[in-house]
PDB file of C-alpha atoms in Angstrom:
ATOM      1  CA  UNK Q   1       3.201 -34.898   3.120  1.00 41.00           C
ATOM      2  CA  UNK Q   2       4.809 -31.335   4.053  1.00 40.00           C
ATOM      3  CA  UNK Q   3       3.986 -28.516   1.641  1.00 41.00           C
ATOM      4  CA  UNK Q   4       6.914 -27.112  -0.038  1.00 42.00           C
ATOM      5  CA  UNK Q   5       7.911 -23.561   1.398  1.00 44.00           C
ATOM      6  CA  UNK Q   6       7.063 -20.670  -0.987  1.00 47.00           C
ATOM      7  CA  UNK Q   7       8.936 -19.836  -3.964  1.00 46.00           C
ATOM      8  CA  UNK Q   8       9.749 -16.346  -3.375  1.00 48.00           C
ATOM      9  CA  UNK Q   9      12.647 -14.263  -5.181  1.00 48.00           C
ATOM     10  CA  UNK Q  10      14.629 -11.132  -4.237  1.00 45.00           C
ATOM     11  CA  UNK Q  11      17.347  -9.434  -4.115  1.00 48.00           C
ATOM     12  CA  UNK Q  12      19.537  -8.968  -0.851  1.00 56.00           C
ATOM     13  CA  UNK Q  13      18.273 -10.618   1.967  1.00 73.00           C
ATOM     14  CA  UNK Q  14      14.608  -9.599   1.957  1.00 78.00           C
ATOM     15  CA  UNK Q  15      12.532 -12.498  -0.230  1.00 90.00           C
ATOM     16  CA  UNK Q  16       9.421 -11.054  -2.228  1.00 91.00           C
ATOM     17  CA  UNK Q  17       6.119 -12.942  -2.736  1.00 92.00           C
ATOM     18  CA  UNK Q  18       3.125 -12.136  -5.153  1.00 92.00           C
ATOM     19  CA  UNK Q  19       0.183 -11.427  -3.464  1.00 92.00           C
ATOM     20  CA  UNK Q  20      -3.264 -12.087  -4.976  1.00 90.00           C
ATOM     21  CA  UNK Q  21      -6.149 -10.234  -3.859  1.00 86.00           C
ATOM     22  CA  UNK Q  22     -10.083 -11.202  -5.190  1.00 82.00           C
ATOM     23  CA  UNK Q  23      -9.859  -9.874  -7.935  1.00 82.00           C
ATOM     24  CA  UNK Q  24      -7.431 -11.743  -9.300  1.00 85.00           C
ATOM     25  CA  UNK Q  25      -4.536  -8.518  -9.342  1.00 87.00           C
ATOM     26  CA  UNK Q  26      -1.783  -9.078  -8.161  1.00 90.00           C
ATOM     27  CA  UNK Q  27       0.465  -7.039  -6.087  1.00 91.00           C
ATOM     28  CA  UNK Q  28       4.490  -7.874  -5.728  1.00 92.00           C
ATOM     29  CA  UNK Q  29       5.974  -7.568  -1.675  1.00 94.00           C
ATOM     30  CA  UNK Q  30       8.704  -8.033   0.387  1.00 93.00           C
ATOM     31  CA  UNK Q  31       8.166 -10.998   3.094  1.00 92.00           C
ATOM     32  CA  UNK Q  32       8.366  -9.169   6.345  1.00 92.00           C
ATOM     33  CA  UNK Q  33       6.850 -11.443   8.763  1.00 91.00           C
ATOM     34  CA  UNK Q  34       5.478 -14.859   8.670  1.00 93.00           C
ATOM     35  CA  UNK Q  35       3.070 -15.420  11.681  1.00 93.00           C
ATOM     36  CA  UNK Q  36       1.585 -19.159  12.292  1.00 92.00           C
ATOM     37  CA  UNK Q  37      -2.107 -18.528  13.271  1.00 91.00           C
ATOM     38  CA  UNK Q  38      -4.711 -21.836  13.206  1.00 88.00           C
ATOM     39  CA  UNK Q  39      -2.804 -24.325  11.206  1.00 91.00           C
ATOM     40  CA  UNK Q  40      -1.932 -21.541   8.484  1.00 92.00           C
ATOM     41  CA  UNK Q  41       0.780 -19.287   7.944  1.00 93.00           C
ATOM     42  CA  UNK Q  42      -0.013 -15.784   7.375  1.00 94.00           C
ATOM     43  CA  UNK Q  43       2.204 -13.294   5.920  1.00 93.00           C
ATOM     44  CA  UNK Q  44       2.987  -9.544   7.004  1.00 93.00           C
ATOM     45  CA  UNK Q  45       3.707  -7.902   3.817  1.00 93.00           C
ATOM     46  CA  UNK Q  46       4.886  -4.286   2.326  1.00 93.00           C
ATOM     47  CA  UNK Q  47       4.842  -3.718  -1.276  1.00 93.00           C
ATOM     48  CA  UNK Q  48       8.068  -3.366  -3.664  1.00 93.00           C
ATOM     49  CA  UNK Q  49       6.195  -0.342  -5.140  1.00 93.00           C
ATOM     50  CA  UNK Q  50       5.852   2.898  -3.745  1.00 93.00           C
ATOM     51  CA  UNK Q  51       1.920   2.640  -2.891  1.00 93.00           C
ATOM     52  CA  UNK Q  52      -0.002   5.599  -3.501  1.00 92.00           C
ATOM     53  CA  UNK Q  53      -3.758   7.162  -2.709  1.00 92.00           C
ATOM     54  CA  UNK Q  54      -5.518   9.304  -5.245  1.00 91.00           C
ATOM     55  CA  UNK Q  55      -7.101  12.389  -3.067  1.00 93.00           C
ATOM     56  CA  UNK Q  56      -9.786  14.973  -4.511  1.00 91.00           C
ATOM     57  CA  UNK Q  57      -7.991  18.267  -3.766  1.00 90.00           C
ATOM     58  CA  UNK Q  58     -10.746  21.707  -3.659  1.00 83.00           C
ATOM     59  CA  UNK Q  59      -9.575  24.893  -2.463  1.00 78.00           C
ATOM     60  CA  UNK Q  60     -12.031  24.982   0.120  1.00 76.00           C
ATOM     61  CA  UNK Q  61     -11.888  21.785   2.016  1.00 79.00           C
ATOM     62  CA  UNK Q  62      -9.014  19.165   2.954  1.00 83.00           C
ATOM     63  CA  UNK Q  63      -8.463  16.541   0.679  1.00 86.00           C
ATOM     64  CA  UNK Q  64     -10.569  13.891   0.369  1.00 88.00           C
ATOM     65  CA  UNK Q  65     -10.010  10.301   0.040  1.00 88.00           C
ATOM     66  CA  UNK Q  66     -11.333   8.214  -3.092  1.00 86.00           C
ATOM     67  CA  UNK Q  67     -11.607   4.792  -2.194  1.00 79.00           C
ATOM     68  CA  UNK Q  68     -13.289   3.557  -4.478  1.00 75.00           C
ATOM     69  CA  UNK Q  69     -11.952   3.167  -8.337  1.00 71.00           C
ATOM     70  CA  UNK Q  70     -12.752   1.743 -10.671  1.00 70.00           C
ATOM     71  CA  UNK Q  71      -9.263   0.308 -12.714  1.00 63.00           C
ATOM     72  CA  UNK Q  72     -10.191   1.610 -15.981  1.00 65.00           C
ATOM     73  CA  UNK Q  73     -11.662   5.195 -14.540  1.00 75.00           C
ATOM     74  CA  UNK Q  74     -10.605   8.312 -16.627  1.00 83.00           C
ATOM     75  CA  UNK Q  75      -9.160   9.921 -14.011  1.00 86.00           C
ATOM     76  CA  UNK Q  76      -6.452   7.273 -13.610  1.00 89.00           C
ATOM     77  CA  UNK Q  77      -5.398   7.647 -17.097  1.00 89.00           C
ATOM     78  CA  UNK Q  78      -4.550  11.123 -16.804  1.00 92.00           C
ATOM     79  CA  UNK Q  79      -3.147  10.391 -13.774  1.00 91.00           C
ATOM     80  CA  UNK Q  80      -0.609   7.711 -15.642  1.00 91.00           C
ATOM     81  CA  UNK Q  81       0.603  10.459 -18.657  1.00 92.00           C
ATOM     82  CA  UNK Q  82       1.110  13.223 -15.921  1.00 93.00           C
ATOM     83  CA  UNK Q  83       3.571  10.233 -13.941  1.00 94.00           C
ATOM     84  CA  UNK Q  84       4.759   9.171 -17.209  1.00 93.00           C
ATOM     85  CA  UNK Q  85       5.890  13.115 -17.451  1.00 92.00           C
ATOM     86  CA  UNK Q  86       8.115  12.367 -14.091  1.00 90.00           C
ATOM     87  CA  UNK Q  87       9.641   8.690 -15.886  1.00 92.00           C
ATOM     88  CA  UNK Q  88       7.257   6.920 -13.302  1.00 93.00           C
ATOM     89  CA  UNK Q  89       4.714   4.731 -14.010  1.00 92.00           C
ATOM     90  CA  UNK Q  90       1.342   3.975 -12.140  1.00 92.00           C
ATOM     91  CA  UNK Q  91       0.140   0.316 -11.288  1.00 89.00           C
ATOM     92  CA  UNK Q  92      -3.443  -0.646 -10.768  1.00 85.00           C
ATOM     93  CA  UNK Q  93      -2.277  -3.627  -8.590  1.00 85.00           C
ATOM     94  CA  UNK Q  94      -4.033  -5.353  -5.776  1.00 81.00           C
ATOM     95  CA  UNK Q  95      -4.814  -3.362  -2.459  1.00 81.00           C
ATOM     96  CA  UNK Q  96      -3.466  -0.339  -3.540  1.00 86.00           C
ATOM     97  CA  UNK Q  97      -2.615   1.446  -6.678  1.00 89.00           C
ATOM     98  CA  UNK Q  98       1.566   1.525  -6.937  1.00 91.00           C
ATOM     99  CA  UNK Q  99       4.010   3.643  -8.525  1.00 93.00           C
ATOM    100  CA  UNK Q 100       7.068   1.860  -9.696  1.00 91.00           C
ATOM    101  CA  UNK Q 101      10.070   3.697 -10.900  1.00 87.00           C
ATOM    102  CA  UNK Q 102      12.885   6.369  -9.116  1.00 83.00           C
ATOM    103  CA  UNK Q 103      10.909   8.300  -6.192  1.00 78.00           C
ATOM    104  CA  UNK Q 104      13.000  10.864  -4.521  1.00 70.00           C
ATOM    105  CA  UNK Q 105      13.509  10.393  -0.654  1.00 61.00           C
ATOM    106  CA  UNK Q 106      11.257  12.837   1.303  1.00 54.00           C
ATOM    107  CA  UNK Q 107      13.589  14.981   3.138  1.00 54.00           C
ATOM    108  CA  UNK Q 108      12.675  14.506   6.995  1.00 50.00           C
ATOM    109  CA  UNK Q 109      13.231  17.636   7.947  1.00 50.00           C
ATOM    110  CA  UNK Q 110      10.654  19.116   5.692  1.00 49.00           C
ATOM    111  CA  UNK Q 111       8.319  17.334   6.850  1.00 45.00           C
ATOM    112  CA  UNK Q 112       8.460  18.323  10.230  1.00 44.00           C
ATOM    113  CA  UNK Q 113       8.653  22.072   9.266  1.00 41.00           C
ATOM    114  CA  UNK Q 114       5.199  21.426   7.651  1.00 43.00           C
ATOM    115  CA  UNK Q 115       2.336  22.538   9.785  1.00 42.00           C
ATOM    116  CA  UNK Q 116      -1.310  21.787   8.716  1.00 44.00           C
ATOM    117  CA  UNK Q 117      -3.982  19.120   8.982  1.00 46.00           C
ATOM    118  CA  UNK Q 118      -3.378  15.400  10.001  1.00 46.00           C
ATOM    119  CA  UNK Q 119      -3.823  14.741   6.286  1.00 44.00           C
ATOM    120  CA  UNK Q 120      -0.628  16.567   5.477  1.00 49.00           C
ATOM    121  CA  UNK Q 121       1.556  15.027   8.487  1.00 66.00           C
ATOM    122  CA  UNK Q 122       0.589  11.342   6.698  1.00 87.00           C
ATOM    123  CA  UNK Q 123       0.898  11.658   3.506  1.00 89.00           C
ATOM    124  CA  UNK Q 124       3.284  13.371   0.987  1.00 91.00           C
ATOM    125  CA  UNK Q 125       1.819  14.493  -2.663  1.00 91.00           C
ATOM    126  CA  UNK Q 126       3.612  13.258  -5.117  1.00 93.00           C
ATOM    127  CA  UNK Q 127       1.899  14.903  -8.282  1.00 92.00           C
ATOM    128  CA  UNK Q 128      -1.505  16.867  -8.617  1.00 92.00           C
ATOM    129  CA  UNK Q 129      -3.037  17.385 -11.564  1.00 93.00           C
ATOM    130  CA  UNK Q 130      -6.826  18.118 -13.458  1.00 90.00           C
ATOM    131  CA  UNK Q 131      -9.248  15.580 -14.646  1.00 87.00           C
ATOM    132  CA  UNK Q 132     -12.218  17.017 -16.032  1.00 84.00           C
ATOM    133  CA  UNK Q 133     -13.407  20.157 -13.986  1.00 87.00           C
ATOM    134  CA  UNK Q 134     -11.700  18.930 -10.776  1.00 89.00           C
ATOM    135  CA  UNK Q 135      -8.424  18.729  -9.333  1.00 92.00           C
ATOM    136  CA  UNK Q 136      -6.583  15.417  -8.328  1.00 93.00           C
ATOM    137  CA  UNK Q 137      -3.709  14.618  -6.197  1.00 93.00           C
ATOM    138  CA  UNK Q 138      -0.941  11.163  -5.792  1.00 93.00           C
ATOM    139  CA  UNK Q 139      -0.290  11.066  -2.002  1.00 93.00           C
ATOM    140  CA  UNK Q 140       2.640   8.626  -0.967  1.00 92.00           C
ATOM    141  CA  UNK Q 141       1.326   7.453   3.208  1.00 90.00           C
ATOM    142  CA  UNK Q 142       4.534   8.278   5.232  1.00 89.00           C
ATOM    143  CA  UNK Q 143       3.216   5.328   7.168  1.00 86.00           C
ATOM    144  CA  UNK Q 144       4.722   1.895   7.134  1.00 84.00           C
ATOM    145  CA  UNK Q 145       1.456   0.132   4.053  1.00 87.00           C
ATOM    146  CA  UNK Q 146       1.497  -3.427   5.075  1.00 90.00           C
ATOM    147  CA  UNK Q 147      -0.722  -6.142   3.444  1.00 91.00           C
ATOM    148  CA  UNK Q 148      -1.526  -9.514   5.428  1.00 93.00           C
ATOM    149  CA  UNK Q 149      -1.946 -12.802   3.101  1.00 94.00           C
ATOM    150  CA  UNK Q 150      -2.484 -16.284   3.622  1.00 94.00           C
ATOM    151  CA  UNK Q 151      -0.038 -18.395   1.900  1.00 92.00           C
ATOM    152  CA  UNK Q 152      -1.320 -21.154   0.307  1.00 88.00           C
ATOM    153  CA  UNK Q 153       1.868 -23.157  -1.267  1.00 81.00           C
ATOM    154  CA  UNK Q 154       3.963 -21.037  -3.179  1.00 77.00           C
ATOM    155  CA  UNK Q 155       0.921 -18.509  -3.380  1.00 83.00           C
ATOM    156  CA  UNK Q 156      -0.074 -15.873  -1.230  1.00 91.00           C
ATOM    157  CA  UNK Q 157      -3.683 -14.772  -1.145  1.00 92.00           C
ATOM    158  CA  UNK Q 158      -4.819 -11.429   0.330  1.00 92.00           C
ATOM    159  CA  UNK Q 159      -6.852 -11.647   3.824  1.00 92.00           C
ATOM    160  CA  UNK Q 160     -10.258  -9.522   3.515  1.00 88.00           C
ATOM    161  CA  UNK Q 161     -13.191  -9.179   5.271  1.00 89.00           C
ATOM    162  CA  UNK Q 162     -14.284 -11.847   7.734  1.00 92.00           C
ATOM    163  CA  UNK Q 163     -11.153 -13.212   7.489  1.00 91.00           C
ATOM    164  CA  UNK Q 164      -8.720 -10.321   8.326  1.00 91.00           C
ATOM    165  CA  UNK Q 165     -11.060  -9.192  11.084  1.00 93.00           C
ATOM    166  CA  UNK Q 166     -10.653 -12.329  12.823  1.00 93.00           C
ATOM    167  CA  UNK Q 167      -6.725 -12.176  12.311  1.00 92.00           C
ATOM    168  CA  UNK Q 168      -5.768  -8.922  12.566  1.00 91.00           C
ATOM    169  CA  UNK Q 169      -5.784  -8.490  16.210  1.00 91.00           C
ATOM    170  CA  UNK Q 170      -4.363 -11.774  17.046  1.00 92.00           C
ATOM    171  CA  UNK Q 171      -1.324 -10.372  14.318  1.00 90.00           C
ATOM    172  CA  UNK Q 172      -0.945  -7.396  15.767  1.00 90.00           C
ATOM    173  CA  UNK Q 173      -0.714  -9.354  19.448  1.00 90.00           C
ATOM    174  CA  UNK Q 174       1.592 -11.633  17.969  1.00 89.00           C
ATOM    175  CA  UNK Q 175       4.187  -9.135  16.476  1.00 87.00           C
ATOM    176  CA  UNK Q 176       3.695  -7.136  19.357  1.00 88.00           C
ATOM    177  CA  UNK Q 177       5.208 -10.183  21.852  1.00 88.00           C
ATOM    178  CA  UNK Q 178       7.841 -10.724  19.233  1.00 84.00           C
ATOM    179  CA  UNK Q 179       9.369  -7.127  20.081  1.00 85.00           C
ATOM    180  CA  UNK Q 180       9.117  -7.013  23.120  1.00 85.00           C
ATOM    181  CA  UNK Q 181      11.106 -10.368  23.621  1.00 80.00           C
ATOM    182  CA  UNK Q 182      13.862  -8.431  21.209  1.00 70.00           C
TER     183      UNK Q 182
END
């Protein structure tokens, strides 16, 4: 009995898929790949959401990365009234927090005017603000965020640990023969 292919919606020609991480969140993409690998078919992903990391900013050091949050920590909800100030609204999703509404473009050739740290060259902040005694910042990655899922049916699951170490390189081999045969 063949499996039915995956409901996915969008608009224009790029179909989107919910992802489902864990956790249980939940995290809405755009389908950009679809790689067979062992019997399954695992998806290359990118989010319809602008994903965003939350850095500790101090005046003496370079940023520095929080990866781990908690979905209810304070500093996120100060974080969602100071986007709420700019009509945009932050999303605790799977894999990466999100911020959906109107982003402006970042202008290209700012960006390569910018010298600094490789922090600076990858991502862009998007707002800064104070939570508690320290100071927070929203950084947009300039670099291409994609997510790989199995899909199950109409679902697709996200690919962690054991899993996406066993994958990944055989994904990365596989997309890599598809371009060069473009």
């Amino acid at each position: 009995m063949a499996s039915d292919p995956p409901a996915m919606t969008g608009s224009g020609d790029v179909p989107t898929v919910q992802v489902r991480d864990g956790s249980g969140r939940q995290l809405l993409c755009f389908l950009e790949q679809l790689i067979p690998l062992d019997g399954h078919d695992y998806a290359l992903l990118t989010p319809v959401d602008t994903p965003v990391c939350l850095f500790r900013l101090s005046d003496d050091d370079d940023p520095e990365l929080v990866e781990t949050l908690n979905a209810t920590e304070p500093i996120l909800s100060v974080a969602d009234v100071v986007l709420q100030e700019h009509d945009l609204t932050l999303v605790r999703s799977a894999v990466t927090l999100t911020v959906s509404g109107e982003l402006e473009e970042p202008d290209p050739d700012e960006l390569e005017d910018e010298e600094g740290d490789d922090d600076s060259e990858t991502y862009e902040l998007l707002v800064s603000f104070m939570a508690g005694e320290e100071e927070y910042g929203l950084y947009i990655p300039l670099d291409p965020f994609f997510v790989v899922a199995r899909m199950e049916g109409a679902d697709a699951v996200m690919v962690e640990g054991e899993e996406f170490e066993r994958v990944q390189p055989r994904i990365e081999a596989e997309l890599d023969e598809r371009e060069s045969d473009d």
